[in-house]
Amino acid sequence: MGLLDGKIALVTGAGGGIGKEEALALAKEGASLVVNDLGGAVDGSGAGKKMADVVVEEIIANGGNAIANYESVATMAGGQAMVKAALDKYGKLDILINNAGILRDKTLVNMTEAEWDEVIAVHLKGTFSVSQAAVMHMKPRGEGGRIINTSSSSGLLGNFGQSNYGAAKAGIFGFTRVLSIELKKYGITVNAISPGALTRMTENLNRKGKAPRTESEEAAGHPKHIAPVAVFLASDLAKDITGKVFGVSGLKVNEYKMIRNKGAEKQSGHWTAREIADQISEIISQ
Ligand code: NAI
């Protein structure tokens, strides 16, 4: 008995890295898959069928069910087509993992409009486009559902040279929170994972002048460590968990939260700038 027997799952960007491991793990627990991947490079250029096809072959070789889809998440038509692929093949969709992503890192003054737009389109609009198509099916079907988005510490905490990516990933946090509230009464949970893993996206980041990684570092950073949290969130084990963001890196799992601290409050009148300065340690403290 698998945790996901009879379930249908769509994983975007599942042709490699974290998405591939998530798709393999869902299939291992009995889910039938739509493996979506545009098949391009890390910066989103190019396209091809091979990446998705290889993962489909692996799932089928392991005794599972899977079909490939090569649409881009960055258009509404792409999102609709991949959900339609699930419905045409399997008749329903229970689980959506929004994982597809690209990087175009630049500091603000060096960033082109295209570098901004492309990253926002794949991550933020892509999460919207596929989620909307999925919910248009899940909501009237009335049997709940699972949406698992992919955020990043680059947006939740901030990271140098990634204002486009960080804005998109923080946007996905807000999107997750809002959708979890909108969809709670329909039994559709919406959570996010903020992963840390060595994939083609991250393996060369900050590596200039450093020694090659050891085998144990490679093993510790393997993207397969992200998948158990995705399986958990996709399963009935997490039916009451929604609106949460799970940090997952190696063997560490934690929660990211937005907090509002106690702050300071005046009893009457209005604040002056100088009074804010005087009480700043209270206002911006934990
Ligand atoms: P990856 O580059 O191996 O995987 C991303 C996949 O998305 C690729 O297979 C790519 O072909 C696909 N893709 C790109 N644009 C697409 C589009 N328009 N439509 C459909 N598929 C598309 O990188 P990785 O690391 O596995 O990334 C997966 C997700 O995790 C991304 O959203 C990334 O931003 C996020 N992430 C990864 C971290 C890490 O440490 N690896 C850290 C934080 C977030």
mmCIF file of C-alpha atoms and ligand atoms in Angstrom:
data_model
loop_
_atom_site.group_PDB
_atom_site.id
_atom_site.type_symbol
_atom_site.label_atom_id
_atom_site.label_comp_id
_atom_site.label_asym_id
_atom_site.label_seq_id
_atom_site.Cartn_x
_atom_site.Cartn_y
_atom_site.Cartn_z
ATOM 1 C CA MET A 1 0.000 0.000 0.000
ATOM 2 C CA GLY A 2 1.385 3.371 -1.016
ATOM 3 C CA LEU A 3 0.494 6.668 0.633
ATOM 4 C CA LEU A 4 -0.721 7.975 -2.744
ATOM 5 C CA ASP A 5 -2.385 4.940 -4.316
ATOM 6 C CA GLY A 6 -4.940 6.058 -6.903
ATOM 7 C CA LYS A 7 -3.840 9.692 -6.816
ATOM 8 C CA ILE A 8 -2.962 11.714 -9.913
ATOM 9 C CA ALA A 9 -0.116 14.216 -9.648
ATOM 10 C CA LEU A 10 1.318 16.919 -11.912
ATOM 11 C CA VAL A 11 4.859 18.085 -11.160
ATOM 12 C CA THR A 12 6.145 21.048 -13.159
ATOM 13 C CA GLY A 13 9.825 21.225 -14.060
ATOM 14 C CA ALA A 14 10.124 17.539 -13.208
ATOM 15 C CA GLY A 15 12.703 16.732 -15.879
ATOM 16 C CA GLY A 16 15.617 17.131 -13.467
ATOM 17 C CA GLY A 17 16.764 18.265 -10.039
ATOM 18 C CA ILE A 18 14.236 18.567 -7.231
ATOM 19 C CA GLY A 19 11.141 18.123 -9.427
ATOM 20 C CA LYS A 20 12.438 14.849 -10.816
ATOM 21 C CA GLU A 21 13.035 13.468 -7.314
ATOM 22 C CA GLU A 22 9.585 14.623 -6.235
ATOM 23 C CA ALA A 23 7.970 12.936 -9.247
ATOM 24 C CA LEU A 24 9.858 9.677 -8.648
ATOM 25 C CA ALA A 25 8.918 9.691 -4.955
ATOM 26 C CA LEU A 26 5.231 10.383 -5.638
ATOM 27 C CA ALA A 27 5.179 7.543 -8.179
ATOM 28 C CA LYS A 28 6.862 5.216 -5.679
ATOM 29 C CA GLU A 29 3.962 5.896 -3.284
ATOM 30 C CA GLY A 30 1.446 4.915 -5.958
ATOM 31 C CA ALA A 31 0.580 8.195 -7.676
ATOM 32 C CA SER A 32 0.260 8.360 -11.469
ATOM 33 C CA LEU A 33 2.198 11.271 -12.887
ATOM 34 C CA VAL A 34 2.195 14.005 -15.440
ATOM 35 C CA VAL A 35 5.886 14.879 -15.730
ATOM 36 C CA ASN A 36 6.063 18.417 -17.074
ATOM 37 C CA ASP A 37 9.293 20.003 -18.266
ATOM 38 C CA LEU A 38 10.060 22.567 -20.920
ATOM 39 C CA GLY A 39 13.492 20.990 -21.289
ATOM 40 C CA GLY A 40 15.544 24.180 -21.613
ATOM 41 C CA ALA A 41 18.682 25.499 -19.919
ATOM 42 C CA VAL A 42 18.991 26.891 -16.374
ATOM 43 C CA ASP A 43 18.354 30.417 -17.688
ATOM 44 C CA GLY A 44 15.160 29.281 -19.410
ATOM 45 C CA SER A 45 16.535 29.381 -22.951
ATOM 46 C CA GLY A 46 15.838 26.521 -25.348
ATOM 47 C CA ALA A 47 13.394 23.645 -25.070
ATOM 48 C CA GLY A 48 13.311 19.912 -25.651
ATOM 49 C CA LYS A 49 11.450 16.707 -24.888
ATOM 50 C CA LYS A 50 14.279 14.573 -23.558
ATOM 51 C CA MET A 51 14.296 15.725 -19.919
ATOM 52 C CA ALA A 52 10.645 14.888 -19.283
ATOM 53 C CA ASP A 53 10.838 11.711 -21.389
ATOM 54 C CA VAL A 54 13.744 10.293 -19.375
ATOM 55 C CA VAL A 55 11.856 10.720 -16.096
ATOM 56 C CA VAL A 56 8.715 9.163 -17.554
ATOM 57 C CA GLU A 57 10.784 6.180 -18.718
ATOM 58 C CA GLU A 58 12.280 5.794 -15.242
ATOM 59 C CA ILE A 59 8.882 5.858 -13.542
ATOM 60 C CA ILE A 60 7.485 3.304 -15.993
ATOM 61 C CA ALA A 61 10.594 1.115 -15.580
ATOM 62 C CA ASN A 62 9.940 1.188 -11.812
ATOM 63 C CA GLY A 63 6.413 -0.109 -12.444
ATOM 64 C CA GLY A 64 4.601 3.244 -12.205
ATOM 65 C CA ASN A 65 2.387 5.300 -14.510
ATOM 66 C CA ALA A 66 3.537 8.526 -16.118
ATOM 67 C CA ILE A 67 3.090 10.704 -19.176
ATOM 68 C CA ALA A 68 5.264 13.575 -20.323
ATOM 69 C CA ASN A 69 4.216 17.146 -20.977
ATOM 70 C CA TYR A 70 6.514 19.763 -22.528
ATOM 71 C CA GLU A 71 4.514 22.985 -22.107
ATOM 72 C CA SER A 72 5.858 26.105 -20.433
ATOM 73 C CA VAL A 73 4.301 27.067 -17.111
ATOM 74 C CA ALA A 74 4.855 30.720 -18.028
ATOM 75 C CA THR A 75 1.713 31.036 -20.150
ATOM 76 C CA MET A 76 -1.924 30.536 -19.219
ATOM 77 C CA ALA A 77 -2.300 28.206 -22.214
ATOM 78 C CA GLY A 78 0.633 26.120 -20.967
ATOM 79 C CA GLY A 79 -0.858 25.780 -17.480
ATOM 80 C CA GLN A 80 -4.231 24.815 -18.925
ATOM 81 C CA ALA A 81 -2.683 22.298 -21.330
ATOM 82 C CA MET A 82 -0.786 20.410 -18.645
ATOM 83 C CA VAL A 83 -3.843 20.118 -16.410
ATOM 84 C CA LYS A 84 -5.847 18.996 -19.460
ATOM 85 C CA ALA A 85 -3.190 16.355 -20.130
ATOM 86 C CA ALA A 86 -3.841 14.927 -16.644
ATOM 87 C CA LEU A 87 -7.606 14.983 -17.138
ATOM 88 C CA ASP A 88 -7.429 13.462 -20.642
ATOM 89 C CA LYS A 89 -5.187 10.624 -19.506
ATOM 90 C CA TYR A 90 -6.395 9.924 -15.964
ATOM 91 C CA GLY A 91 -9.748 11.728 -15.629
ATOM 92 C CA LYS A 92 -8.745 13.812 -12.591
ATOM 93 C CA LEU A 93 -5.957 15.690 -10.824
ATOM 94 C CA ASP A 94 -5.344 15.414 -7.064
ATOM 95 C CA ILE A 95 -1.875 16.862 -6.547
ATOM 96 C CA LEU A 96 -0.026 19.775 -8.144
ATOM 97 C CA ILE A 97 3.595 20.560 -7.381
ATOM 98 C CA ASN A 98 4.654 23.931 -8.808
ATOM 99 C CA ASN A 99 8.396 23.425 -9.061
ATOM 100 C CA ALA A 100 9.575 24.716 -12.478
ATOM 101 C CA GLY A 101 12.134 27.470 -12.259
ATOM 102 C CA ILE A 102 14.957 29.396 -13.916
ATOM 103 C CA LEU A 103 17.710 31.769 -12.796
ATOM 104 C CA ARG A 104 18.918 34.999 -14.356
ATOM 105 C CA ASP A 105 21.005 36.509 -11.573
ATOM 106 C CA LYS A 106 22.120 40.131 -11.860
ATOM 107 C CA THR A 107 22.468 43.009 -9.447
ATOM 108 C CA LEU A 108 19.709 45.573 -9.826
ATOM 109 C CA VAL A 109 21.629 48.083 -11.914
ATOM 110 C CA ASN A 110 22.766 45.398 -14.362
ATOM 111 C CA MET A 111 19.414 43.686 -14.760
ATOM 112 C CA THR A 112 17.566 43.981 -18.059
ATOM 113 C CA GLU A 113 13.810 44.168 -18.336
ATOM 114 C CA ALA A 114 13.855 40.763 -20.046
ATOM 115 C CA GLU A 115 15.805 39.186 -17.164
ATOM 116 C CA TRP A 116 13.247 40.557 -14.718
ATOM 117 C CA ASP A 117 10.215 39.569 -16.810
ATOM 118 C CA GLU A 118 11.365 36.022 -17.639
ATOM 119 C CA VAL A 119 12.089 35.084 -14.039
ATOM 120 C CA ILE A 120 8.817 36.541 -12.784
ATOM 121 C CA ALA A 121 6.970 34.814 -15.643
ATOM 122 C CA VAL A 122 8.296 31.325 -14.940
ATOM 123 C CA HIS A 123 8.163 31.374 -11.140
ATOM 124 C CA LEU A 124 5.340 33.682 -10.156
ATOM 125 C CA LYS A 125 3.036 33.693 -13.156
ATOM 126 C CA GLY A 126 3.855 30.015 -13.723
ATOM 127 C CA THR A 127 2.684 29.165 -10.220
ATOM 128 C CA PHE A 128 -0.498 31.165 -10.856
ATOM 129 C CA SER A 129 -1.206 29.737 -14.304
ATOM 130 C CA VAL A 130 -0.983 26.065 -13.381
ATOM 131 C CA SER A 131 -2.666 26.535 -9.983
ATOM 132 C CA GLN A 132 -5.635 28.302 -11.535
ATOM 133 C CA ALA A 133 -6.139 25.568 -14.122
ATOM 134 C CA ALA A 134 -5.830 22.894 -11.401
ATOM 135 C CA VAL A 135 -8.248 24.594 -9.011
ATOM 136 C CA MET A 136 -10.794 25.096 -11.808
ATOM 137 C CA HIS A 137 -10.918 21.292 -11.826
ATOM 138 C CA MET A 138 -10.391 20.511 -8.115
ATOM 139 C CA LYS A 139 -12.976 22.926 -6.729
ATOM 140 C CA PRO A 140 -16.055 21.740 -8.676
ATOM 141 C CA ARG A 141 -14.923 18.127 -8.322
ATOM 142 C CA GLY A 142 -15.365 18.519 -4.561
ATOM 143 C CA GLU A 143 -12.814 15.961 -3.431
ATOM 144 C CA GLY A 144 -10.156 18.319 -2.144
ATOM 145 C CA GLY A 145 -6.639 18.505 -3.486
ATOM 146 C CA ARG A 146 -3.058 19.387 -2.771
ATOM 147 C CA ILE A 147 -0.988 22.275 -4.113
ATOM 148 C CA ILE A 148 2.676 22.428 -3.178
ATOM 149 C CA ASN A 149 4.567 25.522 -4.304
ATOM 150 C CA THR A 150 8.308 26.105 -4.368
ATOM 151 C CA SER A 151 9.673 29.187 -2.672
ATOM 152 C CA SER A 152 13.263 30.018 -1.705
ATOM 153 C CA SER A 153 15.286 31.547 1.093
ATOM 154 C CA SER A 154 16.454 33.995 -1.599
ATOM 155 C CA GLY A 155 13.012 35.581 -1.354
ATOM 156 C CA LEU A 156 12.035 34.691 2.202
ATOM 157 C CA LEU A 157 15.286 35.973 3.688
ATOM 158 C CA GLY A 158 17.018 37.750 0.770
ATOM 159 C CA ASN A 159 20.141 37.013 -1.270
ATOM 160 C CA PHE A 160 22.627 39.160 -3.190
ATOM 161 C CA GLY A 161 22.061 39.559 -6.922
ATOM 162 C CA GLN A 162 18.637 37.921 -7.101
ATOM 163 C CA SER A 163 16.066 40.722 -6.931
ATOM 164 C CA ASN A 164 14.034 39.183 -9.788
ATOM 165 C CA TYR A 165 14.154 35.647 -8.367
ATOM 166 C CA GLY A 166 13.746 36.789 -4.742
ATOM 167 C CA ALA A 167 10.722 38.923 -5.631
ATOM 168 C CA ALA A 168 9.144 35.963 -7.438
ATOM 169 C CA LYS A 169 9.860 33.532 -4.604
ATOM 170 C CA ALA A 170 8.559 35.930 -1.929
ATOM 171 C CA GLY A 171 5.526 36.437 -4.176
ATOM 172 C CA ILE A 172 4.998 32.678 -4.148
ATOM 173 C CA PHE A 173 4.963 32.850 -0.339
ATOM 174 C CA GLY A 174 2.174 35.451 -0.442
ATOM 175 C CA PHE A 175 0.330 33.478 -3.126
ATOM 176 C CA THR A 176 0.529 30.343 -0.960
ATOM 177 C CA ARG A 177 -0.857 32.171 2.078
ATOM 178 C CA VAL A 178 -3.771 33.713 0.152
ATOM 179 C CA LEU A 179 -4.668 30.520 -1.710
ATOM 180 C CA SER A 180 -4.574 28.458 1.492
ATOM 181 C CA ILE A 181 -7.215 30.788 2.934
ATOM 182 C CA GLU A 182 -9.339 30.820 -0.244
ATOM 183 C CA LEU A 183 -9.319 27.047 -0.683
ATOM 184 C CA LYS A 184 -9.472 25.754 2.892
ATOM 185 C CA LYS A 185 -13.219 25.180 2.826
ATOM 186 C CA TYR A 186 -12.856 22.981 -0.262
ATOM 187 C CA GLY A 187 -10.318 20.662 1.363
ATOM 188 C CA ILE A 188 -7.578 21.875 -0.978
ATOM 189 C CA THR A 189 -4.393 22.466 0.984
ATOM 190 C CA VAL A 190 -1.761 24.890 -0.275
ATOM 191 C CA ASN A 191 1.737 24.773 1.176
ATOM 192 C CA ALA A 192 5.234 25.621 -0.013
ATOM 193 C CA ILE A 193 8.677 24.115 0.182
ATOM 194 C CA SER A 194 11.789 26.275 0.394
ATOM 195 C CA PRO A 195 14.445 23.783 -0.659
ATOM 196 C CA GLY A 196 18.205 23.651 -0.492
ATOM 197 C CA ALA A 197 19.852 21.106 -2.801
ATOM 198 C CA LEU A 198 22.719 20.635 -5.231
ATOM 199 C CA THR A 199 21.168 20.714 -8.689
ATOM 200 C CA ARG A 200 22.239 22.177 -12.015
ATOM 201 C CA MET A 201 20.710 25.437 -10.739
ATOM 202 C CA THR A 202 22.886 25.670 -7.635
ATOM 203 C CA GLU A 203 25.917 23.406 -8.074
ATOM 204 C CA ASN A 204 28.155 26.149 -9.474
ATOM 205 C CA LEU A 205 26.918 29.063 -7.341
ATOM 206 C CA ASN A 206 29.700 30.645 -5.236
ATOM 207 C CA ARG A 207 32.201 27.931 -6.272
ATOM 208 C CA LYS A 208 34.902 30.148 -7.786
ATOM 209 C CA GLY A 209 38.321 29.156 -6.426
ATOM 210 C CA LYS A 210 36.919 26.426 -4.187
ATOM 211 C CA ALA A 211 37.932 22.760 -4.170
ATOM 212 C CA PRO A 212 35.516 20.306 -5.819
ATOM 213 C CA ARG A 213 32.830 19.021 -3.444
ATOM 214 C CA THR A 214 33.506 15.765 -1.631
ATOM 215 C CA GLU A 215 31.315 12.727 -2.182
ATOM 216 C CA SER A 216 29.717 13.175 1.227
ATOM 217 C CA GLU A 217 28.942 16.846 0.484
ATOM 218 C CA GLU A 218 27.352 15.760 -2.799
ATOM 219 C CA ALA A 219 25.306 13.114 -0.976
ATOM 220 C CA ALA A 220 24.227 15.534 1.756
ATOM 221 C CA GLY A 221 22.984 18.014 -0.855
ATOM 222 C CA HIS A 222 21.228 15.495 -3.110
ATOM 223 C CA PRO A 223 17.811 16.754 -4.270
ATOM 224 C CA LYS A 224 16.203 13.456 -3.198
ATOM 225 C CA HIS A 225 16.184 14.812 0.373
ATOM 226 C CA ILE A 226 13.441 17.287 -0.593
ATOM 227 C CA ALA A 227 11.006 14.638 -1.852
ATOM 228 C CA PRO A 228 9.776 13.114 1.458
ATOM 229 C CA VAL A 229 8.323 16.472 2.518
ATOM 230 C CA ALA A 230 6.543 16.753 -0.847
ATOM 231 C CA VAL A 231 5.124 13.231 -0.439
ATOM 232 C CA PHE A 232 4.010 14.057 3.103
ATOM 233 C CA LEU A 233 2.251 17.257 2.000
ATOM 234 C CA ALA A 234 0.642 15.432 -0.947
ATOM 235 C CA SER A 235 -0.744 12.656 1.240
ATOM 236 C CA ASP A 236 -3.638 12.310 3.671
ATOM 237 C CA LEU A 237 -1.069 12.558 6.476
ATOM 238 C CA ALA A 238 -1.054 16.321 5.844
ATOM 239 C CA LYS A 239 -4.771 16.825 5.201
ATOM 240 C CA ASP A 240 -5.032 19.464 7.951
ATOM 241 C CA ILE A 241 -1.826 21.306 7.113
ATOM 242 C CA THR A 242 -2.208 24.357 4.911
ATOM 243 C CA GLY A 243 -0.595 27.745 4.405
ATOM 244 C CA LYS A 244 2.775 26.566 5.716
ATOM 245 C CA VAL A 245 6.270 26.917 4.284
ATOM 246 C CA PHE A 246 8.684 24.065 4.932
ATOM 247 C CA GLY A 247 12.406 24.661 4.712
ATOM 248 C CA VAL A 248 14.066 21.444 3.557
ATOM 249 C CA SER A 249 17.794 21.032 3.102
ATOM 250 C CA GLY A 250 19.643 17.759 3.446
ATOM 251 C CA LEU A 251 18.196 16.071 6.518
ATOM 252 C CA LYS A 252 16.945 19.289 8.097
ATOM 253 C CA VAL A 253 13.270 20.242 7.946
ATOM 254 C CA ASN A 254 11.966 23.467 9.474
ATOM 255 C CA GLU A 255 9.187 26.029 9.136
ATOM 256 C CA TYR A 256 9.536 29.532 7.707
ATOM 257 C CA LYS A 257 7.046 32.046 9.131
ATOM 258 C CA MET A 258 6.219 35.681 8.712
ATOM 259 C CA ILE A 259 5.997 37.178 12.187
ATOM 260 C CA ARG A 260 4.485 40.415 13.489
ATOM 261 C CA ASN A 261 6.318 41.383 16.653
ATOM 262 C CA LYS A 262 4.860 43.141 19.692
ATOM 263 C CA GLY A 263 6.265 46.485 18.586
ATOM 264 C CA ALA A 264 5.412 49.666 20.421
ATOM 265 C CA GLU A 265 2.157 51.582 20.679
ATOM 266 C CA LYS A 266 1.388 55.115 21.789
ATOM 267 C CA GLN A 267 -1.709 55.662 23.887
ATOM 268 C CA SER A 268 -2.776 58.887 22.178
ATOM 269 C CA GLY A 269 -1.749 61.578 19.727
ATOM 270 C CA HIS A 270 0.572 60.574 16.915
ATOM 271 C CA TRP A 271 4.134 59.414 16.515
ATOM 272 C CA THR A 272 6.904 61.808 15.654
ATOM 273 C CA ALA A 273 9.960 60.707 13.707
ATOM 274 C CA ARG A 274 12.137 61.409 16.752
ATOM 275 C CA GLU A 275 9.917 59.261 19.019
ATOM 276 C CA ILE A 276 10.199 56.401 16.500
ATOM 277 C CA ALA A 277 13.976 56.785 16.622
ATOM 278 C CA ASP A 278 13.892 56.741 20.428
ATOM 279 C CA GLN A 279 11.865 53.496 20.522
ATOM 280 C CA ILE A 280 13.407 51.821 17.497
ATOM 281 C CA SER A 281 14.869 48.900 19.437
ATOM 282 C CA GLU A 282 11.365 47.997 20.657
ATOM 283 C CA ILE A 283 9.754 48.507 17.234
ATOM 284 C CA ILE A 284 12.140 46.352 15.243
ATOM 285 C CA SER A 285 13.022 43.835 17.959
ATOM 286 C CA GLN A 286 11.758 40.244 17.955
HETATM 287 P P1 NAI B 1 16.594 22.614 -12.069
HETATM 288 O O1 NAI B 1 17.090 23.601 -13.046
HETATM 289 O O2 NAI B 1 17.243 21.291 -12.015
HETATM 290 O O3 NAI B 1 15.034 22.367 -12.226
HETATM 291 C C1 NAI B 1 14.127 23.305 -12.746
HETATM 292 C C2 NAI B 1 13.363 22.625 -13.859
HETATM 293 O O4 NAI B 1 12.329 23.502 -14.322
HETATM 294 C C3 NAI B 1 14.240 22.286 -15.055
HETATM 295 O O5 NAI B 1 14.139 20.913 -15.344
HETATM 296 C C4 NAI B 1 13.691 23.171 -16.165
HETATM 297 O O6 NAI B 1 13.798 22.596 -17.454
HETATM 298 C C5 NAI B 1 12.262 23.371 -15.735
HETATM 299 N N1 NAI B 1 11.679 24.581 -16.308
HETATM 300 C C6 NAI B 1 12.249 25.799 -16.430
HETATM 301 N N2 NAI B 1 11.412 26.666 -17.002
HETATM 302 C C7 NAI B 1 10.260 25.985 -17.252
HETATM 303 C C8 NAI B 1 9.019 26.344 -17.807
HETATM 304 N N3 NAI B 1 8.784 27.604 -18.248
HETATM 305 N N4 NAI B 1 8.037 25.415 -17.881
HETATM 306 C C9 NAI B 1 8.271 24.150 -17.458
HETATM 307 N N5 NAI B 1 9.445 23.739 -16.947
HETATM 308 C C10 NAI B 1 10.426 24.654 -16.823
HETATM 309 O O7 NAI B 1 16.710 23.311 -10.621
HETATM 310 P P2 NAI B 1 16.179 22.846 -9.173
HETATM 311 O O8 NAI B 1 17.205 23.279 -8.222
HETATM 312 O O9 NAI B 1 15.732 21.443 -9.186
HETATM 313 O O10 NAI B 1 14.929 23.820 -8.971
HETATM 314 C C11 NAI B 1 13.618 23.380 -8.703
HETATM 315 C C12 NAI B 1 12.859 24.470 -7.980
HETATM 316 O O11 NAI B 1 13.429 24.659 -6.680
HETATM 317 C C13 NAI B 1 12.922 25.836 -8.667
HETATM 318 O O12 NAI B 1 11.681 26.496 -8.526
HETATM 319 C C14 NAI B 1 13.984 26.560 -7.885
HETATM 320 O O13 NAI B 1 13.859 27.963 -7.967
HETATM 321 C C15 NAI B 1 13.702 26.035 -6.481
HETATM 322 N N6 NAI B 1 14.806 26.197 -5.550
HETATM 323 C C16 NAI B 1 15.925 25.413 -5.658
HETATM 324 C C17 NAI B 1 16.939 25.544 -4.714
HETATM 325 C C18 NAI B 1 18.137 24.659 -4.719
HETATM 326 O O14 NAI B 1 18.918 24.721 -3.745
HETATM 327 N N7 NAI B 1 18.343 23.821 -5.725
HETATM 328 C C19 NAI B 1 16.871 26.572 -3.648
HETATM 329 C C20 NAI B 1 15.648 27.294 -3.613
HETATM 330 C C21 NAI B 1 14.651 27.103 -4.537
#
